[in-house]
Amino acid sequence: MTSTLMEGFLPFEHEPYFNFGLDAVAGRQRDAYRMVREKYLGRAFPMYLGGKAVEGTATFEVHNPADTREVVWRFPKATPEQLEEAIGGAKAAFEEWRFSDPMQRATIFKRAADLLRARRLEFNAVMGLENGKNWAEADGEIAECVDHFEVFAREALKWAQGKPVYPMPDEHVTMVYEPIGVVAVISPWNFPAAIPLGMALGAIAAGNTVVWKPASETPLSSLLLVELLYEAGLPRNVIQFVTGTDDVLGDPLVDHRDIRMIAFTGSKEIGCRIMERAAKVQPGQKWLKRVMAEMGGKDPTVVCADADLDDAARGIVQAAFGYAGQKCSACSRVIAEASVYDELLDRVVTLARELKVGSPEENAPLGPVIHEGSAARIMDYVEKGKGTARLVLGGERAGSGEREGGYIAPTIFADVDPRDPLFQEEIFGPVLSFTKARDWRHAIDLANDSEYGLTAAFYSRDPQKINEARRLIHAGNLYVNRKCTGALSGTHAFGGYGMSGTNAKVGGPDYLFWFLQTKTVAQKY
Ligand SMILES: NC(=O)c1ccc[n+]([C@@H]2O[C@H](COP(=O)([O-])OP(=O)(O)OC[C@H]3O[C@@H](n4cnc5c(N)ncnc54)[C@H](O)[C@@H]3O)[C@@H](O)[C@H]2O)c1
Ligand SMILES: N[C@@H](CCC=O)C(=O)O
């Protein structure tokens, strides 16, 4: 039955991006910004508890990174009692949702995909105003959300079929997958739509319920998706949406005995903390908590002497400076063979120098980092780097007219020692390091000289070298002759090795297994 229904879907196709090079499309994006400013600016938004919109007595402000003096909207600060209500609501809703028809789940996701298609430019503008993505970066993420809806619709049906086992002559044996309970979804600000959506859809597609806690820098990108799911027919209790401060929604949410699983994406520091705290069995807790923790990266691009250097330079610049380097997948280390090192460095510097710094709302190629705290942390790396490596570009704050924001010039250091923090630590900003390798094998060793293992790119035309790279590079996502950012849901299952996390592989064919438990039923004939 289910497989027939699945066959009823049209073949999956990735959502195409908007072409903002066309005046008409660019005009529509500008209109969407105007509309979002008129419709949302200055508003106080609610949380959703027990299916009801709840205003907070205390609220916090969300600032526009392009000019941090501008408060774009406000959200409630949940109280401990409201967190309790959210978890209780999700627990109660699980008793019904766990038995919901997978086809119902798939249908809701398909409807949500259509609703989102019609509002993509609006969602792009909301994201631009709260996390500083330019048009193309925001569009890439919202298109990924449409893909997630389509992919998870299919995954819900696929996993509902169970799996065949080897038969017995005198028993009927089945193996089926069942949901596990209440999943806490905790997400970062840099992908405020696609990342929490991926985790939440994984949970819901499997029949679980969700307490969704967005990053406080970017709650509206998340809230609009929750409301879209409600509009598509999701019973409102299935997602509880809570906003507020980490003292109320961090440890207390993770520690709560009624939470069955924590699906987290964010920093290594918080991911490790969650892993440790979730290991403790709380009084009255009847399971071992499951933790998905997808964390940071220090992603290398290896360039061999035989590579197409123009192609490599373009890929490096896009992956290092797209969204000001604030992606877990961003290229932050280039490791090039000595014979092409200087030439590649020249080409990368030339391209990076052309990047105009400015406002994401006006679609500048290089926007601000998320806030002043982040800018100060990044500049600390840069100042220290000036004493340990050769600065070849940038190395300073950049102006953007009258605006006040975390604008930083694209920065490149050459001759970075592998023991340098520039080479080892996640900086999460527009800062790129170049390191020279003796030969391509040495370059692979250097690429692997990291506690992280999220993405990597490898440029060569030689099939033997490519083969070795495929075998040896320690990364969850290895890209050959292309940039190391831009995984597509359904195709590039995403998640890293080592301290990049639990390798959950969102958007991949095994992802739903994270949210399920397996039941074998053997019935004697
Ligand atoms: N591997 C991936 O797929 C991936 C994707 C995007 C971002 N990231 C990583 O995320 C980081 C940037 O995001 P960030 O600054 O928002 O990360 P962060 O770890 O500071 O925060 C992430 C989330 O955790 C919450 N949080 C804070 N303290 C908590 C606690 N004690 N318990 C539970 N939750 C708590 C925050 O409020 C936020 O919602 C980078 O390291 C980046 O590499 C990883
Ligand atoms: N999935 C995104 C990265 C998300 C992390 O920040 C990419 O593939 O570039």
Coordinates of C-alpha atoms and ligand atoms in Angstrom, one line a residue:
M1 CA 0.0 0.0 0.0
T2 CA 2.6 2.6 1.2
S3 CA 5.0 1.8 -1.7
T4 CA 2.1 2.3 -4.2
L5 CA 1.4 5.7 -2.6
M6 CA 5.1 6.6 -2.8
E7 CA 5.2 5.7 -6.5
G8 CA 2.3 8.2 -6.8
F9 CA 4.7 11.1 -6.2
L10 CA 6.3 12.8 -9.1
P11 CA 10.1 12.1 -9.2
F12 CA 11.9 14.4 -6.8
E13 CA 13.6 17.5 -8.3
H14 CA 15.5 20.1 -6.4
E15 CA 13.8 23.5 -6.1
P16 CA 15.4 25.8 -8.7
Y17 CA 17.0 29.1 -7.4
F18 CA 15.8 32.5 -8.4
N19 CA 17.9 34.3 -11.0
F20 CA 18.4 37.7 -9.4
G21 CA 20.5 38.8 -12.4
L22 CA 17.1 39.4 -14.1
D23 CA 15.7 42.9 -13.3
A24 CA 12.2 41.6 -12.9
V25 CA 13.2 39.0 -10.3
A26 CA 15.5 41.5 -8.4
G27 CA 12.5 43.9 -8.4
R28 CA 10.3 41.2 -6.8
Q29 CA 12.9 40.6 -4.1
R30 CA 13.0 44.3 -3.3
D31 CA 9.2 44.4 -3.2
A32 CA 9.3 41.5 -0.8
Y33 CA 11.7 43.4 1.5
R34 CA 9.3 46.4 1.4
M35 CA 6.4 44.1 2.2
V36 CA 8.2 42.4 5.1
R37 CA 9.2 45.7 6.6
E38 CA 5.6 47.0 6.4
K39 CA 4.1 43.8 7.7
Y40 CA 6.5 42.6 10.4
L41 CA 8.8 45.4 11.5
G42 CA 8.5 46.4 15.2
R43 CA 6.0 43.6 15.9
A44 CA 6.0 41.4 18.9
F45 CA 5.6 37.7 17.9
P46 CA 4.2 34.8 20.0
M47 CA 5.4 31.4 21.0
Y48 CA 3.1 28.4 20.5
L49 CA 2.3 26.3 23.5
G50 CA -0.4 23.7 23.4
G51 CA -1.3 24.9 20.0
K52 CA -2.1 28.4 21.2
A53 CA -0.2 31.6 20.4
V54 CA 1.2 32.9 23.7
E55 CA 2.6 36.4 24.1
G56 CA 5.3 36.9 26.8
T57 CA 5.2 39.3 29.6
A58 CA 8.9 39.8 29.1
T59 CA 10.4 39.9 25.6
F60 CA 13.7 40.2 23.9
E61 CA 14.7 42.2 20.8
V62 CA 16.0 40.9 17.5
H63 CA 18.5 43.2 15.7
N64 CA 19.3 43.6 12.1
P65 CA 22.9 42.6 11.6
A66 CA 23.2 45.1 8.7
D67 CA 22.7 47.9 11.2
T68 CA 22.5 46.6 14.7
R69 CA 20.8 49.8 16.0
E70 CA 17.6 48.6 14.2
V71 CA 15.3 46.4 16.3
V72 CA 13.4 44.4 13.7
W73 CA 11.0 42.5 16.0
R74 CA 10.6 41.0 19.5
F75 CA 9.8 37.6 20.9
P76 CA 8.7 36.3 24.3
K77 CA 11.1 35.1 27.0
A78 CA 9.6 31.8 28.1
T79 CA 9.4 31.2 31.8
P80 CA 10.3 27.8 33.4
E81 CA 6.6 27.1 33.8
Q82 CA 6.1 27.7 30.1
L83 CA 8.9 25.3 29.2
E84 CA 7.2 22.8 31.4
E85 CA 3.9 23.5 29.6
A86 CA 5.6 23.0 26.2
I87 CA 7.1 19.7 27.1
G88 CA 3.9 18.5 28.7
G89 CA 2.0 19.6 25.5
A90 CA 4.4 17.7 23.3
K91 CA 4.2 14.6 25.5
A92 CA 0.4 14.6 25.4
A93 CA 0.3 15.1 21.7
F94 CA 2.7 12.2 21.1
E95 CA 0.0 9.7 22.3
E96 CA -2.0 10.6 19.2
W97 CA 0.6 11.6 16.6
R98 CA 2.6 8.4 17.1
F99 CA -0.3 6.6 15.5
S100 CA -0.9 9.1 12.7
D101 CA -1.0 7.8 9.2
P102 CA 2.4 8.3 7.4
M103 CA 0.4 9.3 4.3
Q104 CA -1.2 12.1 6.4
R105 CA 2.3 13.3 7.4
A106 CA 3.5 13.2 3.8
T107 CA 0.5 15.1 2.6
I108 CA 1.1 17.9 5.2
F109 CA 4.7 18.2 4.0
K110 CA 3.7 18.3 0.4
R111 CA 1.1 21.0 1.1
A112 CA 3.7 22.9 3.1
A113 CA 6.1 22.7 0.1
D114 CA 3.5 24.4 -2.1
L115 CA 2.7 27.1 0.5
L116 CA 6.4 27.9 0.8
R117 CA 7.0 28.0 -2.9
A118 CA 4.5 30.8 -3.1
R119 CA 6.2 32.8 -0.3
R120 CA 9.9 32.2 -0.9
L121 CA 10.9 35.8 -1.5
E122 CA 9.1 36.9 1.7
F123 CA 11.0 34.2 3.7
N124 CA 14.3 35.3 2.0
A125 CA 13.7 38.9 3.2
V126 CA 12.8 37.9 6.8
M127 CA 16.0 35.9 6.9
G128 CA 18.1 38.8 5.5
L129 CA 16.7 41.1 8.1
E130 CA 17.5 38.9 11.1
N131 CA 20.7 37.0 10.1
G132 CA 22.3 39.2 7.4
K133 CA 22.1 36.7 4.4
N134 CA 22.1 38.3 1.0
W135 CA 19.5 37.4 -1.6
A136 CA 21.2 34.4 -3.1
E137 CA 22.3 32.9 0.3
A138 CA 18.9 33.3 1.8
D139 CA 17.3 31.9 -1.4
G140 CA 19.6 28.8 -1.3
E141 CA 18.4 28.1 2.2
I142 CA 14.7 28.6 1.6
A143 CA 14.9 26.4 -1.5
E144 CA 16.5 23.8 0.7
C145 CA 13.4 24.1 3.0
V146 CA 11.2 23.3 0.0
D147 CA 13.5 20.3 -0.8
H148 CA 13.3 19.2 2.9
F149 CA 9.4 19.1 2.7
E150 CA 9.5 17.1 -0.5
V151 CA 12.2 14.7 0.7
F152 CA 10.7 14.1 4.2
A153 CA 7.3 13.4 2.6
R154 CA 8.9 10.6 0.7
E155 CA 11.0 9.4 3.7
A156 CA 7.9 9.3 6.0
L157 CA 6.3 6.7 3.6
K158 CA 9.6 4.8 3.0
W159 CA 10.3 4.1 6.7
A160 CA 6.6 3.2 7.3
Q161 CA 7.2 0.1 5.3
G162 CA 9.6 -1.5 7.7
K163 CA 12.3 -3.8 6.3
P164 CA 12.1 -7.4 5.2
V165 CA 13.9 -10.1 7.3
Y166 CA 15.0 -13.7 6.4
P167 CA 11.8 -15.8 6.8
M168 CA 11.2 -18.8 9.1
P169 CA 9.1 -21.8 8.2
D170 CA 6.8 -21.7 11.2
E171 CA 6.7 -18.0 12.1
H172 CA 5.5 -14.8 10.6
V173 CA 8.2 -12.2 11.3
T174 CA 8.1 -8.5 10.7
M175 CA 10.4 -5.7 11.5
V176 CA 8.9 -2.2 11.7
Y177 CA 9.9 1.2 12.9
E178 CA 8.2 3.1 15.7
P179 CA 8.5 6.7 16.9
I180 CA 10.3 7.4 20.2
G181 CA 8.7 10.4 21.9
V182 CA 9.4 14.1 22.5
V183 CA 12.3 15.5 20.5
A184 CA 13.9 18.8 21.6
V185 CA 15.1 20.7 18.4
I186 CA 17.8 23.2 19.2
S187 CA 19.3 25.2 16.4
P188 CA 21.9 27.8 15.4
W189 CA 21.3 31.3 13.9
N190 CA 23.3 30.8 10.7
F191 CA 20.7 28.5 9.0
P192 CA 17.6 29.5 11.0
A193 CA 15.2 27.9 8.6
A194 CA 16.6 24.8 6.9
I195 CA 18.5 23.4 9.9
P196 CA 15.7 23.4 12.5
L197 CA 13.2 22.4 9.8
G198 CA 15.4 19.4 8.8
M199 CA 15.6 18.2 12.4
A200 CA 11.9 18.9 13.2
L201 CA 10.7 17.2 10.0
G202 CA 12.9 14.2 10.8
A203 CA 11.2 13.9 14.2
I204 CA 7.6 14.5 12.9
A205 CA 7.9 12.3 9.8
A206 CA 8.8 9.5 12.1
G207 CA 5.8 10.1 14.3
N208 CA 7.4 12.1 17.2
T209 CA 6.4 15.4 18.6
V210 CA 8.7 18.4 19.0
V211 CA 9.8 21.2 21.3
W212 CA 11.4 23.6 18.8
K213 CA 13.8 26.1 20.4
P214 CA 15.2 28.5 17.7
A215 CA 18.4 30.6 18.1
S216 CA 17.5 33.9 19.8
E217 CA 19.2 35.9 17.0
T218 CA 16.8 34.5 14.4
P219 CA 13.4 33.3 15.7
L220 CA 11.1 34.7 13.0
S221 CA 12.6 32.5 10.2
S222 CA 11.7 29.5 12.4
L223 CA 8.3 30.8 13.5
L224 CA 7.1 31.4 10.0
L225 CA 7.9 27.7 9.1
V226 CA 6.0 26.5 12.2
E227 CA 3.0 28.5 11.2
L228 CA 3.3 27.3 7.6
L229 CA 3.1 23.7 8.9
Y230 CA 0.1 24.5 11.0
E231 CA -1.6 26.0 7.9
A232 CA -0.7 22.9 5.9
G233 CA -2.7 20.8 8.4
L234 CA -0.2 19.8 11.1
P235 CA -2.0 19.3 14.4
R236 CA -0.9 22.3 16.4
N237 CA 0.2 20.3 19.5
V238 CA 2.8 18.4 17.4
I239 CA 5.2 21.3 17.5
Q240 CA 5.6 23.5 20.6
F241 CA 7.6 26.6 19.7
V242 CA 9.4 28.2 22.6
T243 CA 11.7 31.3 22.6
G244 CA 13.8 32.9 25.2
T245 CA 17.1 32.7 27.1
D246 CA 19.5 29.8 27.5
D247 CA 19.3 29.8 31.3
V248 CA 15.6 28.8 31.0
L249 CA 15.7 26.9 27.6
G250 CA 19.2 25.4 27.5
D251 CA 20.1 23.0 30.3
P252 CA 16.6 22.7 31.7
L253 CA 15.3 21.5 28.3
V254 CA 18.1 19.1 27.8
D255 CA 17.9 17.7 31.4
H256 CA 14.1 17.3 31.4
R257 CA 13.0 13.7 32.1
D258 CA 10.3 13.7 29.5
I259 CA 12.6 14.6 26.6
R260 CA 13.4 11.4 24.7
M261 CA 15.9 12.9 22.2
I262 CA 17.8 16.1 21.7
A263 CA 18.4 17.1 18.0
F264 CA 21.0 19.8 18.2
T265 CA 23.0 21.8 15.6
G266 CA 25.5 24.4 16.8
S267 CA 28.9 24.9 18.4
K268 CA 31.2 22.1 19.6
E269 CA 31.1 23.6 23.1
I270 CA 27.3 23.4 23.4
G271 CA 27.1 20.1 21.6
C272 CA 29.6 18.4 24.0
R273 CA 27.8 19.9 26.9
I274 CA 24.4 18.5 25.8
M275 CA 26.0 15.1 25.1
E276 CA 27.4 15.0 28.7
R277 CA 24.2 16.2 30.4
A278 CA 21.9 14.0 28.4
A279 CA 23.8 11.0 29.6
K280 CA 22.5 11.4 33.1
V281 CA 19.3 9.5 33.8
Q282 CA 17.0 11.8 35.7
P283 CA 14.6 10.6 38.4
G284 CA 11.5 9.1 36.7
Q285 CA 13.2 9.0 33.3
K286 CA 12.5 5.7 31.5
W287 CA 15.0 5.7 28.7
L288 CA 18.5 6.6 27.7
K289 CA 18.3 9.9 25.9
R290 CA 19.4 10.0 22.3
V291 CA 21.6 12.9 21.2
M292 CA 22.1 14.1 17.7
A293 CA 24.8 16.8 17.9
E294 CA 26.0 18.4 14.6
M295 CA 28.8 20.8 15.4
G296 CA 31.5 22.9 13.9
G297 CA 34.1 22.6 11.1
K298 CA 37.5 23.6 10.0
D299 CA 37.0 22.7 6.4
P300 CA 40.0 22.3 4.0
T301 CA 40.3 22.7 0.3
V302 CA 43.2 20.7 -1.2
V303 CA 44.6 22.0 -4.5
C304 CA 46.9 19.7 -6.4
A305 CA 49.5 20.9 -8.9
D306 CA 47.5 19.5 -11.9
A307 CA 44.2 21.2 -10.8
D308 CA 42.3 23.8 -12.8
L309 CA 43.5 26.7 -10.7
D310 CA 40.8 29.2 -11.9
D311 CA 38.1 26.7 -11.0
A312 CA 39.7 26.1 -7.6
A313 CA 40.1 29.8 -6.9
R314 CA 36.4 30.5 -7.7
G315 CA 35.3 27.6 -5.5
I316 CA 37.6 28.7 -2.6
V317 CA 36.3 32.3 -2.7
Q318 CA 32.7 31.3 -2.8
A319 CA 33.1 28.7 0.0
A320 CA 35.3 30.9 2.2
F321 CA 33.4 34.3 1.9
G322 CA 29.8 33.3 1.1
Y323 CA 27.7 34.5 4.0
A324 CA 30.9 36.0 5.5
G325 CA 32.3 32.6 6.2
Q326 CA 29.6 31.9 8.7
K327 CA 28.9 28.3 7.6
C328 CA 30.0 25.1 9.3
S329 CA 30.9 24.0 5.8
A330 CA 32.9 27.2 4.9
C331 CA 36.4 26.7 3.5
S332 CA 38.7 28.1 6.1
R333 CA 42.0 26.3 5.1
V334 CA 43.5 26.1 1.7
I335 CA 46.3 23.5 1.4
A336 CA 48.1 23.7 -1.9
E337 CA 51.0 21.9 -3.5
A338 CA 54.2 24.1 -3.4
S339 CA 54.5 24.3 -7.2
V340 CA 51.1 26.1 -7.5
Y341 CA 50.8 27.7 -4.1
D342 CA 51.8 31.3 -5.1
E343 CA 49.8 31.3 -8.3
L344 CA 46.7 30.0 -6.6
L345 CA 47.1 32.5 -3.7
D346 CA 47.3 35.3 -6.3
R347 CA 44.2 34.2 -8.0
V348 CA 42.2 33.8 -4.8
V349 CA 43.4 37.2 -3.5
T350 CA 42.4 38.9 -6.8
L351 CA 38.9 37.5 -6.6
A352 CA 38.4 38.1 -2.9
R353 CA 39.6 41.7 -3.3
E354 CA 36.7 42.3 -5.7
L355 CA 34.0 41.3 -3.1
K356 CA 32.1 44.4 -2.1
V357 CA 31.2 44.8 1.5
G358 CA 27.7 46.1 2.2
S359 CA 24.1 45.5 3.2
P360 CA 22.5 42.1 2.6
E361 CA 19.2 43.9 2.0
E362 CA 20.9 45.5 -1.1
N363 CA 22.4 42.1 -2.0
A364 CA 26.0 43.0 -1.3
P365 CA 28.3 40.0 -1.9
L366 CA 29.9 40.3 1.6
G367 CA 27.6 41.3 4.5
P368 CA 28.2 41.7 8.2
V369 CA 28.8 39.0 10.7
I370 CA 25.9 38.3 13.0
H371 CA 26.8 40.7 15.8
E372 CA 29.5 42.8 17.5
G373 CA 30.4 40.0 19.9
S374 CA 31.2 37.7 16.9
A375 CA 33.1 40.5 15.1
A376 CA 35.3 41.1 18.2
R377 CA 36.0 37.4 18.5
I378 CA 37.0 37.1 14.8
M379 CA 39.2 40.2 15.0
D380 CA 41.0 38.7 17.9
Y381 CA 42.0 35.8 15.7
V382 CA 43.0 38.3 13.0
E383 CA 45.1 40.4 15.3
K384 CA 46.9 37.4 16.7
G385 CA 47.3 36.0 13.2
K386 CA 49.2 39.1 12.1
G387 CA 52.0 38.0 14.5
T388 CA 52.2 34.4 13.4
A389 CA 51.4 34.3 9.6
R390 CA 51.7 36.6 6.6
L391 CA 48.6 38.8 6.1
V392 CA 47.9 39.2 2.3
L393 CA 44.4 40.7 2.3
G394 CA 42.1 42.5 4.6
G395 CA 42.8 42.1 8.3
E396 CA 40.6 45.0 9.4
R397 CA 37.0 46.0 10.0
A398 CA 35.2 47.3 6.9
G399 CA 32.9 50.3 6.7
S400 CA 29.5 50.2 5.3
G401 CA 28.4 53.8 5.1
E402 CA 26.5 55.0 8.1
R403 CA 25.6 51.5 9.2
E404 CA 26.8 50.0 12.4
G405 CA 27.4 46.3 12.1
G406 CA 30.0 43.5 12.2
Y407 CA 31.5 44.3 8.8
I408 CA 34.9 42.7 8.3
A409 CA 37.1 42.9 5.2
P410 CA 37.7 39.6 3.4
T411 CA 40.9 38.4 5.1
I412 CA 43.6 36.0 3.9
F413 CA 46.6 34.8 5.7
A414 CA 49.4 32.9 3.9
D415 CA 52.1 30.6 5.2
V416 CA 50.0 29.5 8.1
D417 CA 51.6 26.9 10.4
P418 CA 49.5 23.8 11.0
R419 CA 49.8 24.3 14.8
D420 CA 48.5 27.9 14.5
P421 CA 44.9 28.5 15.9
L422 CA 44.2 30.0 12.4
F423 CA 44.7 26.5 11.1
Q424 CA 43.1 24.5 13.9
E425 CA 40.2 26.6 15.4
E426 CA 36.8 27.4 13.9
I427 CA 36.8 31.2 13.4
F428 CA 33.3 31.4 11.8
G429 CA 34.0 34.6 9.8
P430 CA 35.5 35.8 6.5
V431 CA 39.1 34.6 7.3
L432 CA 41.0 32.2 5.2
S433 CA 44.3 30.5 5.8
F434 CA 46.8 29.2 3.2
T435 CA 49.3 26.5 4.0
K436 CA 51.9 25.1 1.6
A437 CA 52.2 21.3 1.2
R438 CA 55.3 19.5 -0.1
D439 CA 53.2 17.3 -2.4
W440 CA 49.6 16.2 -2.8
R441 CA 50.0 13.3 -0.2
H442 CA 51.3 15.8 2.3
A443 CA 48.4 18.0 1.4
I444 CA 45.9 15.2 2.3
D445 CA 47.8 14.7 5.6
L446 CA 47.5 18.4 6.4
A447 CA 43.8 18.4 5.5
N448 CA 43.3 15.6 8.0
D449 CA 45.3 17.4 10.7
S450 CA 42.2 18.6 12.5
E451 CA 39.8 17.5 15.3
Y452 CA 37.0 18.3 12.9
G453 CA 35.9 16.5 9.8
L454 CA 32.8 18.1 8.3
T455 CA 33.4 19.1 4.7
A456 CA 36.5 19.1 2.4
A457 CA 37.1 19.9 -1.2
F458 CA 39.8 18.3 -3.4
Y459 CA 40.9 19.7 -6.7
S460 CA 42.8 17.6 -9.2
R461 CA 42.4 16.2 -12.7
D462 CA 44.3 13.0 -11.9
P463 CA 42.0 9.9 -11.3
Q464 CA 44.6 8.2 -9.1
K465 CA 44.9 11.2 -6.8
I466 CA 41.2 11.6 -6.7
N467 CA 40.9 8.0 -5.7
E468 CA 43.3 8.4 -2.9
A469 CA 41.5 11.5 -1.7
R470 CA 38.2 9.6 -1.7
R471 CA 39.7 6.9 0.4
L472 CA 41.8 9.0 2.8
I473 CA 40.2 12.4 3.5
H474 CA 38.5 12.3 6.9
A475 CA 35.3 14.2 6.3
G476 CA 31.6 13.5 6.2
N477 CA 31.2 15.5 3.0
L478 CA 34.0 15.4 0.4
Y479 CA 33.6 17.4 -2.7
V480 CA 35.8 16.7 -5.7
N481 CA 36.5 19.6 -8.1
R482 CA 33.8 21.8 -6.6
K483 CA 33.4 24.0 -3.6
C484 CA 32.8 22.5 -0.1
T485 CA 29.5 24.4 0.7
G486 CA 26.0 24.0 -0.7
A487 CA 24.8 20.5 0.2
L488 CA 21.4 19.7 -1.3
S489 CA 18.7 17.9 0.6
G490 CA 18.0 14.5 -0.7
T491 CA 21.4 14.3 -2.5
H492 CA 24.3 15.4 -0.3
A493 CA 23.4 13.8 3.0
F494 CA 25.1 16.2 5.4
G495 CA 27.0 15.6 8.6
G496 CA 30.6 15.3 9.7
Y497 CA 33.2 13.1 11.3
G498 CA 35.2 13.6 14.5
M499 CA 34.4 16.6 16.6
S500 CA 32.1 17.9 13.8
G501 CA 29.5 15.7 15.4
T502 CA 27.4 12.6 15.3
N503 CA 27.3 12.3 11.5
A504 CA 23.5 12.3 11.4
K505 CA 23.4 13.0 7.6
V506 CA 20.4 15.2 7.3
G507 CA 18.7 15.0 3.9
G508 CA 20.0 11.5 3.5
P509 CA 18.3 8.1 3.2
D510 CA 19.3 7.0 6.8
Y511 CA 18.4 10.2 8.6
L512 CA 14.9 9.1 9.8
F513 CA 16.4 6.1 11.6
W514 CA 17.8 8.6 14.2
F515 CA 14.2 9.3 15.3
L516 CA 12.9 5.7 15.3
Q517 CA 13.1 2.5 17.3
T518 CA 12.8 -0.9 15.7
K519 CA 10.2 -3.5 16.7
T520 CA 10.5 -7.2 15.7
V521 CA 7.3 -9.2 15.9
A522 CA 7.5 -13.0 15.5
Q523 CA 4.2 -14.7 15.4
K524 CA 4.0 -18.5 15.5
Y525 CA 1.7 -19.9 12.8
Ligands
LIG1 N1 27.4 20.6 11.6 C1 26.4 21.4 11.1 O1 25.5 20.9 10.4 C2 26.3 22.8 11.5 C3 25.4 23.6 10.8 C4 25.3 25.0 11.2 C5 26.0 25.5 12.2 N2 26.9 24.7 12.9 C6 27.8 25.2 13.9 O2 27.0 26.1 14.8 C7 27.8 27.1 15.3 C8 27.3 28.5 15.2 O3 26.0 28.5 15.7 P1 25.6 29.1 17.2 O4 26.6 30.2 17.5 O5 24.2 29.5 17.2 O6 25.9 27.9 18.1 P2 25.6 27.7 19.7 O7 26.1 26.4 20.1 O8 26.1 28.9 20.5 O9 24.0 27.8 19.8 C9 23.2 26.8 19.2 C10 21.9 26.7 19.9 O10 22.1 26.1 21.2 C11 21.4 26.9 22.2 N3 22.1 26.7 23.5 C12 22.9 27.5 24.2 N4 23.3 27.0 25.3 C13 22.7 25.8 25.4 C14 22.6 24.8 26.5 N5 23.3 24.9 27.6 N6 21.9 23.7 26.2 C15 21.1 23.6 25.1 N7 21.1 24.5 24.1 C16 21.9 25.6 24.3 C17 21.4 28.3 21.6 O11 20.5 29.1 22.2 C18 21.2 28.0 20.2 O12 19.8 27.8 19.9 C19 29.2 26.9 14.6 O13 30.1 26.2 15.4 C20 28.8 26.1 13.4 O14 29.9 25.4 12.8 C21 27.0 23.4 12.6
LIG2 N1 24.4 22.6 4.7 C1 25.2 23.8 4.5 C2 26.0 24.2 5.7 C3 25.2 24.3 7.0 C4 26.2 24.8 8.1 O1 26.3 25.9 8.4 C5 26.2 23.6 3.4 O2 26.3 22.5 2.8 O3 26.8 24.5 3.0

